[in-house]
CSV table of C-alpha atoms in Angstrom, one decimal:
chain,number,residue,atom,x,y,z
A,1,SER,CA,0.0,0.0,0.0
A,2,PRO,CA,1.2,3.6,-0.6
A,3,ILE,CA,2.3,5.1,2.7
A,4,ILE,CA,3.0,8.8,3.1
A,5,VAL,CA,4.3,10.5,6.3
A,6,LYS,CA,4.2,14.2,7.0
A,7,ASP,CA,5.4,16.2,10.0
A,8,VAL,CA,3.1,18.3,12.2
A,9,PRO,CA,2.3,21.2,12.1
A,10,ALA,CA,4.2,22.1,8.9
A,11,LEU,CA,2.6,19.2,7.1
A,12,ARG,CA,5.7,18.7,4.8
A,13,TYR,CA,6.4,15.3,3.3
A,14,ARG,CA,9.0,13.3,5.4
A,15,PHE,CA,8.6,9.7,4.1
A,16,ILE,CA,7.2,8.2,0.9
A,17,ASN,CA,7.5,4.5,0.2
A,18,ARG,CA,8.0,2.9,-3.2
A,19,ALA,CA,4.3,2.0,-3.6
A,20,ALA,CA,3.5,5.7,-3.0
A,21,GLU,CA,6.0,6.8,-5.6
A,22,ASN,CA,4.1,4.5,-8.1
A,23,TYR,CA,0.8,5.9,-7.0
A,24,LEU,CA,1.9,9.5,-7.2
A,25,GLY,CA,3.7,9.1,-10.5
A,26,VAL,CA,6.8,11.0,-9.2
A,27,GLY,CA,10.0,10.1,-7.3
A,28,ARG,CA,10.2,10.9,-3.6
A,29,GLU,CA,13.0,13.4,-4.3
A,30,ALA,CA,10.3,15.6,-5.9
A,31,MET,CA,8.1,15.4,-2.8
A,32,LEU,CA,10.2,15.3,0.3
A,33,GLY,CA,10.4,18.5,2.3
A,34,LYS,CA,7.6,20.1,0.3
A,35,SER,CA,4.1,21.0,1.2
A,36,LEU,CA,0.9,19.8,-0.4
A,37,ALA,CA,0.4,23.0,-2.3
A,38,GLU,CA,3.9,22.8,-3.8
A,39,VAL,CA,3.4,19.4,-5.4
A,40,MET,CA,-0.3,18.7,-6.0
A,41,PRO,CA,-1.7,20.0,-9.3
A,42,ASP,CA,-5.4,20.2,-8.5
A,43,GLU,CA,-6.9,22.7,-6.1
A,44,GLU,CA,-9.9,20.5,-5.4
A,45,SER,CA,-7.6,17.6,-4.3
A,46,ILE,CA,-5.6,20.0,-2.2
A,47,ALA,CA,-8.7,21.3,-0.5
A,48,VAL,CA,-10.0,17.7,0.3
A,49,ILE,CA,-6.6,16.5,1.6
A,50,ASP,CA,-5.9,19.6,3.6
A,51,ALA,CA,-9.3,19.6,5.3
A,52,GLU,CA,-8.8,15.9,6.3
A,53,GLU,CA,-5.4,16.5,7.7
A,54,ARG,CA,-6.4,19.6,9.7
A,55,LYS,CA,-9.3,17.7,11.1
A,56,LEU,CA,-7.0,14.9,12.2
A,57,ILE,CA,-4.6,17.3,13.9
A,58,ALA,CA,-7.5,18.9,15.7
A,59,THR,CA,-9.0,15.6,16.9
A,60,GLY,CA,-6.0,13.3,17.1
A,61,GLU,CA,-8.3,10.5,15.9
A,62,VAL,CA,-7.8,8.1,13.0
A,63,ALA,CA,-9.7,9.4,10.0
A,64,VAL,CA,-10.9,7.2,7.2
A,65,LEU,CA,-12.2,8.7,3.9
A,66,ASP,CA,-14.0,6.4,1.6
A,67,GLU,CA,-14.0,6.4,-2.2
A,68,HIS,CA,-12.9,9.8,-3.5
A,69,VAL,CA,-10.9,11.2,-6.4
A,70,VAL,CA,-7.4,12.7,-6.1
A,71,THR,CA,-5.4,14.2,-8.9
A,72,THR,CA,-1.8,13.1,-8.4
A,73,PRO,CA,1.3,15.0,-9.5
A,74,GLY,CA,2.3,12.5,-12.2
A,75,ASN,CA,-0.3,9.7,-12.4
A,76,GLY,CA,-3.5,11.5,-13.2
A,77,ARG,CA,-6.8,11.1,-11.4
A,78,ARG,CA,-7.0,8.2,-9.0
A,79,ILE,CA,-10.0,6.8,-7.1
A,80,VAL,CA,-8.8,6.0,-3.6
A,81,ASN,CA,-9.7,5.1,0.0
A,82,THR,CA,-7.4,6.8,2.6
A,83,ALA,CA,-6.8,6.1,6.3
A,84,ARG,CA,-4.9,8.8,8.3
A,85,LEU,CA,-3.5,8.3,11.8
A,86,PRO,CA,-1.4,10.5,14.1
A,87,VAL,CA,1.9,9.6,15.7
A,88,MET,CA,2.0,11.4,19.1
A,89,ASP,CA,4.9,13.1,20.8
A,90,GLU,CA,5.7,12.6,24.5
A,91,ASP,CA,3.1,15.3,25.4
A,92,GLY,CA,0.4,13.5,23.6
A,93,ARG,CA,0.2,15.9,20.6
A,94,PRO,CA,0.4,14.9,17.0
A,95,LYS,CA,4.0,14.9,15.8
A,96,TYR,CA,3.6,13.0,12.5
A,97,LEU,CA,0.7,12.1,10.3
A,98,ILE,CA,0.7,8.8,8.5
A,99,THR,CA,-1.5,8.3,5.4
A,100,VAL,CA,-2.2,4.8,4.1
A,101,ILE,CA,-3.8,4.8,0.6
A,102,ARG,CA,-5.8,2.1,-1.2
A,103,ASP,CA,-5.8,2.8,-4.9
A,104,LEU,CA,-9.2,1.6,-6.3
A,105,THR,CA,-8.6,3.0,-9.8
A,106,GLU,CA,-7.9,-0.2,-11.7
A,107,ARG,CA,-10.6,-2.1,-9.9
A,108,LYS,CA,-13.1,0.6,-10.8
A,109,ARG,CA,-11.9,0.5,-14.4
A,110,HIS,CA,-12.4,-3.2,-14.5
A,111,GLU,CA,-15.8,-3.0,-13.0
A,112,GLN,CA,-16.8,-0.4,-15.6
A,113,GLN,CA,-15.4,-2.7,-18.4
A,114,ILE,CA,-17.4,-5.6,-17.1
A,115,GLU,CA,-20.5,-3.5,-16.8
A,116,HIS,CA,-20.0,-2.3,-20.4
A,117,LEU,CA,-19.4,-5.8,-21.8
A,118,SER,CA,-22.5,-7.1,-20.1
A,119,HIS,CA,-24.6,-4.6,-22.0
A,120,HIS,CA,-22.7,-4.3,-25.3
A,121,ASP,CA,-22.0,-6.4,-28.3
A,122,LEU,CA,-18.3,-7.3,-28.6
A,123,LEU,CA,-18.2,-7.0,-32.4
A,124,THR,CA,-19.9,-3.7,-33.0
A,125,ASP,CA,-19.9,-2.2,-29.5
A,126,LEU,CA,-23.6,-1.5,-29.9
A,127,PRO,CA,-26.0,-2.2,-27.0
A,128,ASN,CA,-26.8,-5.9,-26.9
A,129,ARG,CA,-30.1,-7.8,-26.5
A,130,ALA,CA,-30.0,-7.4,-22.7
A,131,ALA,CA,-29.6,-3.7,-23.0
A,132,PHE,CA,-32.3,-3.6,-25.7
A,133,ASN,CA,-34.8,-5.4,-23.5
A,134,GLU,CA,-34.2,-3.0,-20.6
A,135,ARG,CA,-34.5,0.1,-22.9
A,136,LEU,CA,-37.7,-1.3,-24.5
A,137,ASP,CA,-39.3,-1.9,-21.1
A,138,ASP,CA,-38.4,1.7,-20.1
A,139,GLY,CA,-39.7,3.1,-23.4
A,140,ILE,CA,-43.0,1.3,-23.1
A,141,ALA,CA,-43.4,2.3,-19.5
A,142,LEU,CA,-42.6,6.0,-20.3
A,143,ALA,CA,-45.0,6.0,-23.2
A,144,ALA,CA,-47.8,4.6,-21.0
A,145,ALA,CA,-47.1,7.1,-18.2
A,146,LYS,CA,-47.1,10.1,-20.6
A,147,ASP,CA,-49.9,8.7,-22.9
A,148,SER,CA,-47.3,8.9,-25.7
A,149,THR,CA,-45.8,6.5,-28.2
A,150,CYS,CA,-42.7,4.5,-28.6
A,151,ALA,CA,-41.6,3.3,-32.1
A,152,LEU,CA,-39.8,0.0,-32.5
A,153,LEU,CA,-37.9,-0.7,-35.7
A,154,MET,CA,-36.4,-4.1,-36.5
A,155,PHE,CA,-34.1,-4.8,-39.5
A,156,ASP,CA,-31.7,-7.4,-40.8
A,157,ILE,CA,-29.2,-7.5,-43.7
A,158,ASP,CA,-30.4,-8.9,-47.0
A,159,GLY,CA,-28.1,-11.7,-48.3
A,160,PHE,CA,-26.0,-11.8,-45.1
A,161,LYS,CA,-25.8,-15.6,-45.0
A,162,THR,CA,-24.5,-15.7,-48.6
A,163,ILE,CA,-21.8,-13.1,-47.7
A,164,ASN,CA,-20.7,-15.3,-44.8
A,165,ASP,CA,-20.8,-18.5,-46.9
A,166,VAL,CA,-18.9,-17.0,-49.9
A,167,TYR,CA,-16.5,-14.6,-48.4
A,168,GLY,CA,-16.1,-15.9,-44.8
A,169,GLN,CA,-16.9,-14.8,-41.3
A,170,ALA,CA,-14.3,-12.1,-41.2
A,171,THR,CA,-16.0,-10.3,-44.1
A,172,GLY,CA,-19.4,-10.9,-42.5
A,173,ASP,CA,-18.1,-9.3,-39.3
A,174,ALA,CA,-16.8,-6.3,-41.3
A,175,VAL,CA,-20.2,-5.8,-42.9
A,176,LEU,CA,-21.8,-5.9,-39.4
A,177,ARG,CA,-19.4,-3.2,-38.2
A,178,ILE,CA,-20.1,-1.1,-41.3
A,179,VAL,CA,-23.9,-1.4,-40.7
A,180,ALA,CA,-23.5,-0.4,-37.1
A,181,GLU,CA,-21.5,2.7,-37.9
A,182,ARG,CA,-23.6,3.9,-40.8
A,183,VAL,CA,-27.0,3.2,-39.3
A,184,GLY,CA,-25.8,4.6,-36.0
A,185,LYS,CA,-25.3,8.0,-37.7
A,186,ALA,CA,-28.6,7.8,-39.5
A,187,CYS,CA,-30.5,7.1,-36.2
A,188,GLU,CA,-29.8,10.6,-35.0
A,189,GLY,CA,-30.0,9.8,-31.3
A,190,ALA,CA,-32.5,6.9,-31.4
A,191,PHE,CA,-31.4,3.8,-29.5
A,192,LEU,CA,-29.7,1.2,-31.8
A,193,ALA,CA,-28.9,-2.3,-30.6
A,194,ARG,CA,-27.6,-5.5,-32.2
A,195,VAL,CA,-29.9,-8.2,-30.9
A,196,GLY,CA,-28.3,-11.2,-32.6
A,197,GLY,CA,-26.7,-12.4,-35.8
A,198,ASP,CA,-27.5,-9.8,-38.5
A,199,GLU,CA,-30.6,-8.5,-36.5
A,200,PHE,CA,-30.7,-5.0,-35.3
A,201,ALA,CA,-33.3,-3.0,-33.4
A,202,VAL,CA,-34.0,0.7,-33.1
A,203,ILE,CA,-36.1,2.3,-30.3
A,204,ALA,CA,-37.3,5.8,-30.9
A,205,PRO,CA,-39.3,7.2,-28.0
A,206,GLY,CA,-41.2,10.4,-27.9
A,207,GLU,CA,-44.0,12.0,-29.9
A,208,LEU,CA,-43.1,10.2,-33.1
A,209,GLN,CA,-46.0,10.3,-35.6
A,210,PRO,CA,-46.1,7.5,-38.2
A,211,GLN,CA,-44.6,9.9,-40.8
A,212,ALA,CA,-41.6,10.6,-38.6
A,213,THR,CA,-41.1,6.9,-38.0
A,214,MET,CA,-41.3,6.2,-41.7
A,215,ALA,CA,-38.7,8.9,-42.4
A,216,LEU,CA,-36.4,7.3,-39.8
A,217,ALA,CA,-36.9,3.9,-41.5
A,218,GLU,CA,-36.0,5.4,-44.8
A,219,ARG,CA,-32.9,7.0,-43.4
A,220,ILE,CA,-31.8,3.6,-42.0
A,221,GLY,CA,-32.4,1.9,-45.3
A,222,ALA,CA,-30.5,4.5,-47.3
A,223,ALA,CA,-27.6,4.6,-44.8
A,224,LEU,CA,-26.2,1.2,-46.1
A,225,GLY,CA,-27.2,1.6,-49.7
A,226,PRO,CA,-27.5,-1.4,-52.1
A,227,SER,CA,-23.9,-2.5,-51.5
A,228,VAL,CA,-20.8,-2.2,-49.3
A,229,GLU,CA,-17.1,-2.6,-50.1
A,230,VAL,CA,-14.9,-4.8,-47.9
A,231,ASP,CA,-11.2,-5.3,-48.9
A,232,GLY,CA,-11.9,-4.5,-52.5
A,233,ASP,CA,-15.0,-6.7,-52.8
A,234,VAL,CA,-18.3,-5.0,-53.5
A,235,LEU,CA,-21.0,-6.9,-51.7
A,236,LYS,CA,-24.8,-6.6,-52.1
A,237,ALA,CA,-26.1,-6.0,-48.6
A,238,GLY,CA,-29.4,-4.1,-48.4
A,239,ILE,CA,-31.6,-3.8,-45.4
A,240,SER,CA,-35.1,-5.1,-44.8
A,241,ILE,CA,-36.9,-3.2,-42.1
A,242,GLY,CA,-40.2,-3.4,-40.2
A,243,ILE,CA,-41.9,-1.1,-37.8
């Protein structure tokens, strides 16, 4: 764990272990003997740390601060838990302040990645069927609550099985990514998901009249065109869409 020691009352850095050097992103020679304001780049982080340290000096009690963000001198923004405890002198007053840090940044990043993967298609990075089901439930509930409408458009790629059979799965995957990119732009904010194979779904909530929904369907159909080019091969790959 990163461990940092400061003296009291000057609150200048007196000891920094190797783990703290990695956490801070700078060597100890850049920190030792300096104050918080001289080394920390972010005023908000300075304010949070200074307030906690002053509180500890005043109370003399161990202070634990759960999940918060600190901007380090050389390692960017980190999500951390910190525990601060005083070392008393012979008169019972704080002489040193020890901070032990638990860096949660990578764990939080992994959690976010797992959360993203659970709701997104690996190939196209579009929302997957699970995310689609949730959004559809929300859209229907919102439409019912507001006495409004929710348009659902489903489409697949004409001739996609032939593309896979003739040109191979890698080419088929490239076509799916092209469809996701082009249709995504044509949707203009409507929710687009890949729900399986070459099947896609679009949810367009709000006061969409049938004419507006038809216009959206036409934009989606036109986005791909009659063919796409992959590695020099021109492939017929239109869209069949229903509302």
